[in-house]
């Protein structure tokens, strides 16, 4: 079908807007990557823009040798993997009964969950609750407040509601109980939305910052996001690098070290995202629109 002039103008403006939005995301990232891979002379002289000048990976070596990068990276992996597993489990357990018409209290619980989306928990009461439960300085303090995302739970509930009832009735006639119906029928059919929610939870836990800062006092338990934030905010990041020779320190700038830290923080999510991207549109749109 031939587009009208109005449609052509709309598409042109739309593409221009999306192009500018994409550039506003990509250009800063390219600049950070260039800083982390450029030489001392190029950075000091201000020649680094969107492409590395005088290629070097000394900033990454210094970051690896002079900081607790490995330990913080490992802590982030533990927080993310365990947190995602717990959140997905509890989200599924909450969404499944709320998707069933025969659950008489589903309207009440659904409204109660929506209420939490409008009025979040203030920080001080949240801190007092976590403290009273004895979770301070443990990763439980990070997992518990974000165990179930109300938005994610509602998306999954809507997806479950669209599974044909005839399919469930046929499974029950074959002797399936609720547990077997969920694990053998419902969940395999829900892979797109489960993959999408896994990515949502994964990004959230990987970037955990405020809760780690509030509830974790032991520096050995800090995650990568907090370590990088403290390094970026530091005015003397080069002096804080341990086990790095002075000759090497003189060949790098604080900007290159900080840029390398930022790249290390975001690269894992950039690697994971393409594997789950294909489920994104299908998972979110089906779960959010139908029902």
mmCIF file of C-alpha atoms in Angstrom:
data_model
loop_
_atom_site.group_PDB
_atom_site.id
_atom_site.type_symbol
_atom_site.label_atom_id
_atom_site.label_comp_id
_atom_site.label_asym_id
_atom_site.label_seq_id
_atom_site.Cartn_x
_atom_site.Cartn_y
_atom_site.Cartn_z
ATOM 1 C CA UNK A 1 0.000 0.000 0.000
ATOM 2 C CA UNK A 2 1.312 3.430 -0.977
ATOM 3 C CA UNK A 3 1.914 5.746 1.967
ATOM 4 C CA UNK A 4 0.184 9.116 2.058
ATOM 5 C CA UNK A 5 2.089 12.370 2.569
ATOM 6 C CA UNK A 6 0.901 12.552 6.167
ATOM 7 C CA UNK A 7 2.230 9.073 6.842
ATOM 8 C CA UNK A 8 5.566 9.879 5.175
ATOM 9 C CA UNK A 9 5.956 13.008 7.301
ATOM 10 C CA UNK A 10 5.040 11.058 10.426
ATOM 11 C CA UNK A 11 7.511 8.267 9.658
ATOM 12 C CA UNK A 12 10.281 10.759 8.841
ATOM 13 C CA UNK A 13 9.813 12.638 12.107
ATOM 14 C CA UNK A 14 9.545 9.362 13.982
ATOM 15 C CA UNK A 15 12.785 8.013 12.499
ATOM 16 C CA UNK A 16 14.584 11.280 13.238
ATOM 17 C CA UNK A 17 13.406 11.231 16.835
ATOM 18 C CA UNK A 18 14.386 7.585 17.319
ATOM 19 C CA UNK A 19 17.753 8.239 15.658
ATOM 20 C CA UNK A 20 18.500 11.118 18.020
ATOM 21 C CA UNK A 21 17.429 9.017 21.003
ATOM 22 C CA UNK A 22 19.717 6.188 19.870
ATOM 23 C CA UNK A 23 22.658 8.559 19.363
ATOM 24 C CA UNK A 24 22.151 10.058 22.824
ATOM 25 C CA UNK A 25 22.652 6.551 24.233
ATOM 26 C CA UNK A 26 25.420 5.313 21.937
ATOM 27 C CA UNK A 27 27.707 8.360 21.774
ATOM 28 C CA UNK A 28 28.384 8.637 25.548
ATOM 29 C CA UNK A 29 29.076 4.907 25.644
ATOM 30 C CA UNK A 30 31.530 5.189 22.751
ATOM 31 C CA UNK A 31 33.297 8.061 24.504
ATOM 32 C CA UNK A 32 33.646 6.064 27.730
ATOM 33 C CA UNK A 33 35.022 3.078 25.811
ATOM 34 C CA UNK A 34 37.484 5.349 24.010
ATOM 35 C CA UNK A 35 38.697 6.860 27.283
ATOM 36 C CA UNK A 36 39.282 3.437 28.800
ATOM 37 C CA UNK A 37 41.382 2.300 25.820
ATOM 38 C CA UNK A 38 43.338 5.498 25.079
ATOM 39 C CA UNK A 39 46.852 6.420 26.096
ATOM 40 C CA UNK A 40 47.784 8.968 28.756
ATOM 41 C CA UNK A 41 49.072 11.481 26.218
ATOM 42 C CA UNK A 42 45.901 11.305 24.099
ATOM 43 C CA UNK A 43 43.601 11.828 27.088
ATOM 44 C CA UNK A 44 45.636 14.692 28.578
ATOM 45 C CA UNK A 45 45.831 16.452 25.224
ATOM 46 C CA UNK A 46 42.042 16.156 24.808
ATOM 47 C CA UNK A 47 42.179 14.255 21.523
ATOM 48 C CA UNK A 48 39.909 11.431 22.634
ATOM 49 C CA UNK A 49 36.352 11.703 21.370
ATOM 50 C CA UNK A 50 34.583 8.651 19.937
ATOM 51 C CA UNK A 51 37.539 6.514 18.942
ATOM 52 C CA UNK A 52 40.490 5.349 21.104
ATOM 53 C CA UNK A 53 43.782 7.166 20.505
ATOM 54 C CA UNK A 54 46.994 5.304 21.271
ATOM 55 C CA UNK A 55 45.414 1.961 22.053
ATOM 56 C CA UNK A 56 46.247 0.504 25.473
ATOM 57 C CA UNK A 57 44.594 -1.713 28.057
ATOM 58 C CA UNK A 58 46.706 -0.477 30.973
ATOM 59 C CA UNK A 59 43.621 0.969 32.684
ATOM 60 C CA UNK A 60 41.996 -2.467 32.779
ATOM 61 C CA UNK A 61 45.212 -4.068 34.050
ATOM 62 C CA UNK A 62 45.483 -1.473 36.812
ATOM 63 C CA UNK A 63 41.836 -1.992 37.700
ATOM 64 C CA UNK A 64 42.376 -5.744 37.929
ATOM 65 C CA UNK A 65 45.629 -5.538 39.900
ATOM 66 C CA UNK A 66 44.926 -2.566 42.144
ATOM 67 C CA UNK A 67 41.319 -2.986 43.268
ATOM 68 C CA UNK A 68 38.962 -5.608 44.657
ATOM 69 C CA UNK A 69 37.443 -5.975 41.225
ATOM 70 C CA UNK A 70 37.359 -9.774 41.211
ATOM 71 C CA UNK A 71 35.776 -9.993 44.655
ATOM 72 C CA UNK A 72 33.200 -7.313 43.839
ATOM 73 C CA UNK A 73 32.452 -9.029 40.527
ATOM 74 C CA UNK A 74 31.922 -12.330 42.320
ATOM 75 C CA UNK A 75 29.635 -10.668 44.873
ATOM 76 C CA UNK A 76 27.572 -9.154 42.059
ATOM 77 C CA UNK A 77 27.203 -12.560 40.424
ATOM 78 C CA UNK A 78 26.047 -14.130 43.701
ATOM 79 C CA UNK A 79 23.551 -11.323 44.327
ATOM 80 C CA UNK A 80 22.238 -11.525 40.774
ATOM 81 C CA UNK A 81 22.012 -15.292 40.318
ATOM 82 C CA UNK A 82 20.460 -16.061 43.705
ATOM 83 C CA UNK A 83 18.262 -12.962 43.583
ATOM 84 C CA UNK A 84 16.890 -13.789 40.133
ATOM 85 C CA UNK A 85 16.192 -17.395 41.133
ATOM 86 C CA UNK A 86 14.325 -16.329 44.281
ATOM 87 C CA UNK A 87 12.420 -13.546 42.558
ATOM 88 C CA UNK A 88 11.320 -15.725 39.656
ATOM 89 C CA UNK A 89 10.180 -18.472 42.023
ATOM 90 C CA UNK A 90 8.099 -16.171 44.217
ATOM 91 C CA UNK A 91 6.761 -14.229 41.238
ATOM 92 C CA UNK A 92 5.516 -17.432 39.605
ATOM 93 C CA UNK A 93 4.020 -18.652 42.878
ATOM 94 C CA UNK A 94 2.174 -15.329 43.298
ATOM 95 C CA UNK A 95 1.058 -14.909 39.681
ATOM 96 C CA UNK A 96 -0.325 -18.412 39.135
ATOM 97 C CA UNK A 97 -3.158 -18.410 41.720
ATOM 98 C CA UNK A 98 -4.065 -14.815 40.878
ATOM 99 C CA UNK A 99 -4.597 -15.882 37.264
ATOM 100 C CA UNK A 100 -7.189 -18.487 38.215
ATOM 101 C CA UNK A 101 -10.862 -17.505 38.219
ATOM 102 C CA UNK A 102 -11.700 -20.049 40.905
ATOM 103 C CA UNK A 103 -9.393 -18.326 43.393
ATOM 104 C CA UNK A 104 -12.059 -16.310 45.212
ATOM 105 C CA UNK A 105 -9.691 -13.705 46.768
ATOM 106 C CA UNK A 106 -7.738 -12.948 43.621
ATOM 107 C CA UNK A 107 -9.341 -9.519 43.124
ATOM 108 C CA UNK A 108 -8.494 -8.446 46.676
ATOM 109 C CA UNK A 109 -4.869 -9.563 46.438
ATOM 110 C CA UNK A 110 -4.447 -8.067 42.983
ATOM 111 C CA UNK A 111 -5.675 -4.673 44.192
ATOM 112 C CA UNK A 112 -3.411 -4.926 47.231
ATOM 113 C CA UNK A 113 -0.431 -5.562 44.955
ATOM 114 C CA UNK A 114 -1.370 -2.668 42.658
ATOM 115 C CA UNK A 115 -1.554 -0.462 45.756
ATOM 116 C CA UNK A 116 2.145 -1.133 46.429
ATOM 117 C CA UNK A 117 2.957 0.181 42.939
ATOM 118 C CA UNK A 118 1.392 3.535 43.810
ATOM 119 C CA UNK A 119 2.833 3.910 47.311
ATOM 120 C CA UNK A 120 6.312 2.491 47.786
ATOM 121 C CA UNK A 121 7.933 1.742 51.128
ATOM 122 C CA UNK A 122 9.836 4.723 52.591
ATOM 123 C CA UNK A 123 13.505 4.073 53.252
ATOM 124 C CA UNK A 124 13.517 4.517 57.028
ATOM 125 C CA UNK A 125 10.688 2.018 57.742
ATOM 126 C CA UNK A 126 12.311 -0.361 55.271
ATOM 127 C CA UNK A 127 15.629 -0.066 57.079
ATOM 128 C CA UNK A 128 13.962 -0.674 60.470
ATOM 129 C CA UNK A 129 12.165 -3.771 59.130
ATOM 130 C CA UNK A 130 15.361 -5.199 57.698
ATOM 131 C CA UNK A 131 17.198 -4.470 60.945
ATOM 132 C CA UNK A 132 14.477 -6.063 63.090
ATOM 133 C CA UNK A 133 14.707 -9.205 60.950
ATOM 134 C CA UNK A 134 18.447 -9.401 61.574
ATOM 135 C CA UNK A 135 19.293 -9.134 57.908
ATOM 136 C CA UNK A 136 21.730 -6.240 58.131
ATOM 137 C CA UNK A 137 25.100 -7.029 56.549
ATOM 138 C CA UNK A 138 23.642 -10.006 54.722
ATOM 139 C CA UNK A 139 22.533 -10.362 51.126
ATOM 140 C CA UNK A 140 19.086 -11.248 52.430
ATOM 141 C CA UNK A 141 18.629 -7.512 53.007
ATOM 142 C CA UNK A 142 19.043 -6.988 49.262
ATOM 143 C CA UNK A 143 16.918 -9.901 48.114
ATOM 144 C CA UNK A 144 13.988 -9.473 50.484
ATOM 145 C CA UNK A 145 12.766 -5.936 49.594
ATOM 146 C CA UNK A 146 12.822 -6.692 45.861
ATOM 147 C CA UNK A 147 11.729 -10.305 46.032
ATOM 148 C CA UNK A 148 8.620 -9.678 43.926
ATOM 149 C CA UNK A 149 8.221 -6.810 41.520
ATOM 150 C CA UNK A 150 4.528 -5.908 41.362
ATOM 151 C CA UNK A 151 4.831 -4.923 37.696
ATOM 152 C CA UNK A 152 6.555 -8.182 36.750
ATOM 153 C CA UNK A 153 4.048 -10.212 38.714
ATOM 154 C CA UNK A 154 1.099 -8.544 36.952
ATOM 155 C CA UNK A 155 2.697 -9.128 33.540
ATOM 156 C CA UNK A 156 3.165 -12.818 34.343
ATOM 157 C CA UNK A 157 -0.358 -13.103 35.793
ATOM 158 C CA UNK A 158 -1.816 -11.656 32.594
ATOM 159 C CA UNK A 159 0.210 -14.114 30.529
ATOM 160 C CA UNK A 160 -1.041 -17.047 32.610
ATOM 161 C CA UNK A 161 -4.641 -15.844 32.184
ATOM 162 C CA UNK A 162 -4.302 -16.229 28.411
ATOM 163 C CA UNK A 163 -3.394 -19.893 28.496
ATOM 164 C CA UNK A 164 -6.469 -21.645 26.993
ATOM 165 C CA UNK A 165 -8.711 -23.163 29.637
ATOM 166 C CA UNK A 166 -9.385 -26.102 27.330
ATOM 167 C CA UNK A 167 -5.711 -27.011 27.574
ATOM 168 C CA UNK A 168 -5.855 -27.024 31.353
ATOM 169 C CA UNK A 169 -9.075 -29.022 31.395
ATOM 170 C CA UNK A 170 -7.553 -31.621 29.070
ATOM 171 C CA UNK A 171 -4.499 -31.864 31.322
ATOM 172 C CA UNK A 172 -6.699 -32.311 34.406
ATOM 173 C CA UNK A 173 -8.694 -35.031 32.671
ATOM 174 C CA UNK A 174 -5.369 -36.817 32.139
ATOM 175 C CA UNK A 175 -4.724 -36.673 35.867
ATOM 176 C CA UNK A 176 -2.615 -33.519 36.201
ATOM 177 C CA UNK A 177 -2.692 -31.798 39.571
ATOM 178 C CA UNK A 178 -2.037 -28.083 40.027
ATOM 179 C CA UNK A 179 1.700 -28.503 40.554
ATOM 180 C CA UNK A 180 2.148 -30.747 37.530
ATOM 181 C CA UNK A 181 -0.079 -28.494 35.451
ATOM 182 C CA UNK A 182 2.080 -25.502 36.339
ATOM 183 C CA UNK A 183 5.467 -27.142 35.801
ATOM 184 C CA UNK A 184 4.662 -29.350 32.808
ATOM 185 C CA UNK A 185 2.115 -27.253 30.879
ATOM 186 C CA UNK A 186 1.993 -23.601 31.930
ATOM 187 C CA UNK A 187 5.673 -22.769 32.456
ATOM 188 C CA UNK A 188 6.934 -24.347 29.198
ATOM 189 C CA UNK A 189 4.345 -22.275 27.323
ATOM 190 C CA UNK A 190 5.479 -19.142 29.144
ATOM 191 C CA UNK A 191 9.151 -19.139 28.147
ATOM 192 C CA UNK A 192 9.061 -15.748 26.348
ATOM 193 C CA UNK A 193 7.670 -13.869 29.330
ATOM 194 C CA UNK A 194 9.822 -15.832 31.797
ATOM 195 C CA UNK A 195 12.962 -14.917 29.825
ATOM 196 C CA UNK A 196 11.901 -11.272 29.751
ATOM 197 C CA UNK A 197 11.233 -11.134 33.484
ATOM 198 C CA UNK A 198 14.524 -12.911 34.172
ATOM 199 C CA UNK A 199 16.315 -10.140 32.318
ATOM 200 C CA UNK A 200 14.357 -7.458 34.201
ATOM 201 C CA UNK A 201 15.273 -8.991 37.551
ATOM 202 C CA UNK A 202 18.855 -9.657 36.422
ATOM 203 C CA UNK A 203 19.491 -6.051 35.427
ATOM 204 C CA UNK A 204 17.932 -4.845 38.667
ATOM 205 C CA UNK A 205 20.052 -7.055 40.899
ATOM 206 C CA UNK A 206 23.227 -6.473 38.895
ATOM 207 C CA UNK A 207 22.820 -2.723 39.289
ATOM 208 C CA UNK A 208 21.843 -2.941 42.980
ATOM 209 C CA UNK A 209 23.241 0.156 44.574
ATOM 210 C CA UNK A 210 21.055 1.856 47.165
ATOM 211 C CA UNK A 211 20.152 -1.280 49.105
ATOM 212 C CA UNK A 212 23.769 -2.468 49.145
ATOM 213 C CA UNK A 213 24.856 0.934 50.388
ATOM 214 C CA UNK A 214 22.140 0.973 53.080
ATOM 215 C CA UNK A 215 22.293 -2.568 54.383
ATOM 216 C CA UNK A 216 25.853 -3.826 53.783
ATOM 217 C CA UNK A 217 28.624 -2.429 55.964
ATOM 218 C CA UNK A 218 31.265 -5.075 55.330
ATOM 219 C CA UNK A 219 33.430 -3.836 52.455
ATOM 220 C CA UNK A 220 34.212 -7.448 51.514
ATOM 221 C CA UNK A 221 30.522 -7.929 50.635
ATOM 222 C CA UNK A 222 30.218 -4.859 48.423
ATOM 223 C CA UNK A 223 29.126 -5.480 44.867
ATOM 224 C CA UNK A 224 30.577 -4.122 41.648
ATOM 225 C CA UNK A 225 28.109 -1.221 41.309
ATOM 226 C CA UNK A 226 29.039 0.229 44.709
ATOM 227 C CA UNK A 227 32.754 -0.297 44.129
ATOM 228 C CA UNK A 228 32.613 1.503 40.780
ATOM 229 C CA UNK A 229 30.515 4.342 42.234
ATOM 230 C CA UNK A 230 33.012 4.912 45.032
ATOM 231 C CA UNK A 231 35.856 4.835 42.553
ATOM 232 C CA UNK A 232 34.171 7.292 40.204
ATOM 233 C CA UNK A 233 33.404 9.660 43.110
ATOM 234 C CA UNK A 234 36.949 9.460 44.449
ATOM 235 C CA UNK A 235 39.249 12.424 43.883
ATOM 236 C CA UNK A 236 42.385 10.324 44.299
ATOM 237 C CA UNK A 237 41.607 7.123 42.471
ATOM 238 C CA UNK A 238 45.194 6.600 41.273
ATOM 239 C CA UNK A 239 46.591 6.772 44.808
ATOM 240 C CA UNK A 240 44.066 4.161 45.935
ATOM 241 C CA UNK A 241 45.261 1.559 43.458
ATOM 242 C CA UNK A 242 47.296 -1.106 45.221
ATOM 243 C CA UNK A 243 49.961 -3.349 43.705
ATOM 244 C CA UNK A 244 50.432 -1.080 40.719
ATOM 245 C CA UNK A 245 53.899 0.287 39.957
ATOM 246 C CA UNK A 246 54.424 4.045 40.073
ATOM 247 C CA UNK A 247 55.819 3.965 36.550
ATOM 248 C CA UNK A 248 52.580 2.432 35.316
ATOM 249 C CA UNK A 249 50.450 4.886 37.290
ATOM 250 C CA UNK A 250 52.185 7.775 35.581
ATOM 251 C CA UNK A 251 51.030 6.376 32.228
ATOM 252 C CA UNK A 252 47.327 6.581 32.999
ATOM 253 C CA UNK A 253 44.757 9.128 34.101
ATOM 254 C CA UNK A 254 41.912 8.923 36.645
ATOM 255 C CA UNK A 255 39.463 9.287 33.750
ATOM 256 C CA UNK A 256 40.741 6.152 32.044
ATOM 257 C CA UNK A 257 40.518 4.121 35.272
ATOM 258 C CA UNK A 258 36.991 5.312 35.975
ATOM 259 C CA UNK A 259 35.937 4.666 32.369
ATOM 260 C CA UNK A 260 37.357 1.139 32.550
ATOM 261 C CA UNK A 261 35.351 0.519 35.719
ATOM 262 C CA UNK A 262 32.144 1.695 34.079
ATOM 263 C CA UNK A 263 32.737 -0.586 31.095
ATOM 264 C CA UNK A 264 33.390 -3.587 33.349
ATOM 265 C CA UNK A 265 30.094 -2.876 35.100
ATOM 266 C CA UNK A 266 27.925 -2.705 31.980
ATOM 267 C CA UNK A 267 29.565 -5.318 29.743
ATOM 268 C CA UNK A 268 27.953 -8.397 31.398
ATOM 269 C CA UNK A 269 24.456 -7.024 30.768
ATOM 270 C CA UNK A 270 25.407 -6.111 27.201
ATOM 271 C CA UNK A 271 26.520 -9.704 26.666
ATOM 272 C CA UNK A 272 23.386 -11.252 28.163
ATOM 273 C CA UNK A 273 20.881 -8.957 26.473
ATOM 274 C CA UNK A 274 21.226 -10.217 22.839
ATOM 275 C CA UNK A 275 20.447 -13.781 23.949
ATOM 276 C CA UNK A 276 17.150 -12.693 25.510
ATOM 277 C CA UNK A 277 16.273 -9.800 23.221
ATOM 278 C CA UNK A 278 14.236 -11.983 20.867
ATOM 279 C CA UNK A 279 11.831 -12.736 23.728
ATOM 280 C CA UNK A 280 11.417 -9.115 24.701
ATOM 281 C CA UNK A 281 8.640 -7.913 22.405
ATOM 282 C CA UNK A 282 6.781 -11.197 22.418
ATOM 283 C CA UNK A 283 7.011 -11.675 26.173
ATOM 284 C CA UNK A 284 6.109 -8.184 27.289
ATOM 285 C CA UNK A 285 3.439 -7.435 24.689
ATOM 286 C CA UNK A 286 1.545 -10.703 25.135
ATOM 287 C CA UNK A 287 1.750 -10.439 28.904
ATOM 288 C CA UNK A 288 0.762 -6.796 29.062
ATOM 289 C CA UNK A 289 -1.984 -6.390 26.461
ATOM 290 C CA UNK A 290 -4.125 -9.491 26.447
ATOM 291 C CA UNK A 291 -6.664 -10.128 29.178
#
